Amino acid sequence: MRPQSIIWFEQLYLTSLAIGAINGVLSLGETVAQINADPAMAQYGFGTGFVIMTMVFSLAINLLLWFLVARKGIEVVKWILVVFLVGGLFFLPSGLATMNMVAAGVALILTAMQFAAVYFLFRADAKEWFASLRGEPIEKPERGVDIK
């Protein structure tokens, strides 16, 4: 049985993906306009199809990562999520600079939700769950015994 922390991870992470997908659909026209306004990008002919394909690919990767962590319990994938999350922080300021206030607010909320989701992967019950899936014995201190 999956622990509560894994369930909270799952709920936060999937909710952030759903909000991000809705936001992507709602801002599709603006995103395509920004791409077409950049001469370097416009010369490649990236348009609506490219943006939609990129969004679908990104969503598929995120759903795969969710599945491998929350349903299969593959612990190394949680570290991949951490790397992606921290790496995304480097691009956040430049991304926020090009967004309107609403999109920037949504981006900040989604980032906070994803940090909160990943936090739950490092709680004690999640660590024990990952260890049990690796076949490691779970050692719990006996009540009243002082372990130093």
Tab-separated table of C-alpha atoms in Angstrom:
chain	number	residue	atom	x	y	z
A	1	MET	CA	0.000	0.000	0.000
A	2	ARG	CA	1.299	3.429	-0.938
A	3	PRO	CA	1.957	5.839	1.926
A	4	GLN	CA	0.154	9.149	2.363
A	5	SER	CA	3.177	11.169	1.199
A	6	ILE	CA	3.196	9.375	-2.155
A	7	ILE	CA	-0.535	10.028	-2.531
A	8	TRP	CA	-0.005	13.726	-1.752
A	9	PHE	CA	2.860	13.822	-4.258
A	10	GLU	CA	0.606	12.271	-6.854
A	11	GLN	CA	-2.282	14.652	-6.218
A	12	LEU	CA	-0.136	17.794	-6.263
A	13	TYR	CA	1.938	16.724	-9.249
A	14	LEU	CA	-1.029	15.674	-11.391
A	15	THR	CA	-2.960	18.818	-10.446
A	16	SER	CA	0.006	20.968	-11.464
A	17	LEU	CA	0.200	19.114	-14.784
A	18	ALA	CA	-3.527	19.614	-15.399
A	19	ILE	CA	-3.354	23.334	-14.594
A	20	GLY	CA	-0.257	23.666	-16.771
A	21	ALA	CA	-1.979	21.915	-19.682
A	22	ILE	CA	-5.059	24.137	-19.379
A	23	ASN	CA	-2.842	27.212	-19.178
A	24	GLY	CA	-0.920	26.033	-22.251
A	25	VAL	CA	-4.107	25.612	-24.263
A	26	LEU	CA	-5.435	29.004	-23.162
A	27	SER	CA	-2.179	30.757	-24.044
A	28	LEU	CA	-1.538	28.861	-27.288
A	29	GLY	CA	-2.194	31.859	-29.543
A	30	GLU	CA	0.073	34.116	-27.511
A	31	THR	CA	2.852	31.505	-27.501
A	32	VAL	CA	2.685	31.062	-31.278
A	33	ALA	CA	2.691	34.859	-31.734
A	34	GLN	CA	5.825	35.154	-29.576
A	35	ILE	CA	7.573	32.467	-31.619
A	36	ASN	CA	6.597	34.129	-34.896
A	37	ALA	CA	7.737	37.537	-33.607
A	38	ASP	CA	11.268	36.199	-33.077
A	39	PRO	CA	13.036	36.300	-36.462
A	40	ALA	CA	15.402	33.483	-35.491
A	41	MET	CA	12.462	31.203	-34.679
A	42	ALA	CA	10.181	32.418	-37.476
A	43	GLN	CA	12.664	31.331	-40.147
A	44	TYR	CA	12.157	27.707	-39.084
A	45	GLY	CA	8.419	27.957	-39.557
A	46	PHE	CA	7.498	26.859	-36.056
A	47	GLY	CA	3.799	27.396	-35.627
A	48	THR	CA	0.799	26.040	-33.830
A	49	GLY	CA	1.579	22.418	-34.689
A	50	PHE	CA	5.080	22.677	-33.247
A	51	VAL	CA	3.817	24.295	-30.041
A	52	ILE	CA	1.094	21.667	-29.584
A	53	MET	CA	3.552	18.858	-30.285
A	54	THR	CA	5.975	20.310	-27.732
A	55	MET	CA	3.215	20.606	-25.122
A	56	VAL	CA	2.038	17.024	-25.699
A	57	PHE	CA	5.598	15.677	-25.562
A	58	SER	CA	6.287	17.587	-22.337
A	59	LEU	CA	3.061	16.330	-20.776
A	60	ALA	CA	3.856	12.760	-21.820
A	61	ILE	CA	7.329	12.930	-20.234
A	62	ASN	CA	5.874	14.335	-17.010
A	63	LEU	CA	3.181	11.660	-16.889
A	64	LEU	CA	5.811	8.984	-17.407
A	65	LEU	CA	7.897	10.400	-14.550
A	66	TRP	CA	4.800	10.515	-12.303
A	67	PHE	CA	3.935	6.908	-13.162
A	68	LEU	CA	7.453	5.633	-12.534
A	69	VAL	CA	7.638	7.357	-9.131
A	70	ALA	CA	4.113	7.146	-7.736
A	71	ARG	CA	2.982	3.829	-9.182
A	72	LYS	CA	6.168	1.848	-9.784
A	73	GLY	CA	8.221	3.316	-6.929
A	74	ILE	CA	11.410	3.753	-8.936
A	75	GLU	CA	13.431	5.909	-6.589
A	76	VAL	CA	15.993	7.139	-9.111
A	77	VAL	CA	13.165	8.892	-10.967
A	78	LYS	CA	12.509	11.110	-7.948
A	79	TRP	CA	16.055	12.393	-8.384
A	80	ILE	CA	15.374	13.026	-12.056
A	81	LEU	CA	12.372	15.094	-10.969
A	82	VAL	CA	14.609	17.044	-8.588
A	83	VAL	CA	17.117	17.731	-11.368
A	84	PHE	CA	14.348	18.906	-13.721
A	85	LEU	CA	12.795	21.071	-11.027
A	86	VAL	CA	16.065	22.728	-10.015
A	87	GLY	CA	17.085	23.092	-13.661
A	88	GLY	CA	13.785	24.786	-14.396
A	89	LEU	CA	14.577	27.403	-11.764
A	90	PHE	CA	17.408	28.676	-13.945
A	91	PHE	CA	14.956	29.398	-16.773
A	92	LEU	CA	12.178	30.769	-14.570
A	93	PRO	CA	13.377	34.414	-14.378
A	94	SER	CA	13.785	34.768	-18.147
A	95	GLY	CA	10.454	33.042	-18.716
A	96	LEU	CA	8.665	35.287	-16.226
A	97	ALA	CA	10.102	38.354	-17.974
A	98	THR	CA	8.279	37.455	-21.196
A	99	MET	CA	4.930	36.605	-19.572
A	100	ASN	CA	1.965	38.746	-18.704
A	101	MET	CA	1.010	39.039	-15.037
A	102	VAL	CA	-1.545	36.205	-15.118
A	103	ALA	CA	0.778	33.762	-16.884
A	104	ALA	CA	3.634	34.686	-14.522
A	105	GLY	CA	1.386	34.098	-11.530
A	106	VAL	CA	0.315	30.720	-12.863
A	107	ALA	CA	3.952	29.784	-13.539
A	108	LEU	CA	4.929	30.668	-9.973
A	109	ILE	CA	1.993	28.718	-8.528
A	110	LEU	CA	2.838	25.671	-10.657
A	111	THR	CA	6.483	25.850	-9.609
A	112	ALA	CA	5.472	26.016	-5.935
A	113	MET	CA	3.092	23.066	-6.403
A	114	GLN	CA	5.822	20.998	-8.029
A	115	PHE	CA	8.278	21.809	-5.222
A	116	ALA	CA	5.657	20.803	-2.668
A	117	ALA	CA	4.943	17.589	-4.587
A	118	VAL	CA	8.618	16.628	-4.738
A	119	TYR	CA	9.011	17.472	-1.039
A	120	PHE	CA	6.577	14.651	-0.230
A	121	LEU	CA	8.916	12.173	-1.932
A	122	PHE	CA	11.480	12.840	0.801
A	123	ARG	CA	9.260	12.393	3.844
A	124	ALA	CA	9.898	9.440	6.149
A	125	ASP	CA	6.944	7.333	4.994
A	126	ALA	CA	7.937	7.798	1.345
A	127	LYS	CA	11.549	6.872	2.116
A	128	GLU	CA	10.369	3.724	3.891
A	129	TRP	CA	8.137	2.833	0.942
A	130	PHE	CA	10.977	3.231	-1.559
A	131	ALA	CA	13.249	1.151	0.706
A	132	SER	CA	10.633	-1.591	1.017
A	133	LEU	CA	10.306	-1.742	-2.768
A	134	ARG	CA	14.070	-2.191	-3.009
A	135	GLY	CA	13.734	-5.097	-0.594
A	136	GLU	CA	15.534	-3.367	2.248
A	137	PRO	CA	14.324	-4.124	5.760
A	138	ILE	CA	12.637	-1.246	7.501
A	139	GLU	CA	14.155	-0.618	10.880
A	140	LYS	CA	11.978	1.237	13.319
A	141	PRO	CA	13.227	2.044	16.811
A	142	GLU	CA	11.403	0.363	19.635
A	143	ARG	CA	9.273	2.580	21.820
A	144	GLY	CA	11.114	3.899	24.845
A	145	VAL	CA	14.557	3.030	23.468
A	146	ASP	CA	16.920	5.957	23.055
A	147	ILE	CA	18.948	5.564	19.872
A	148	LYS	CA	22.026	7.742	19.587
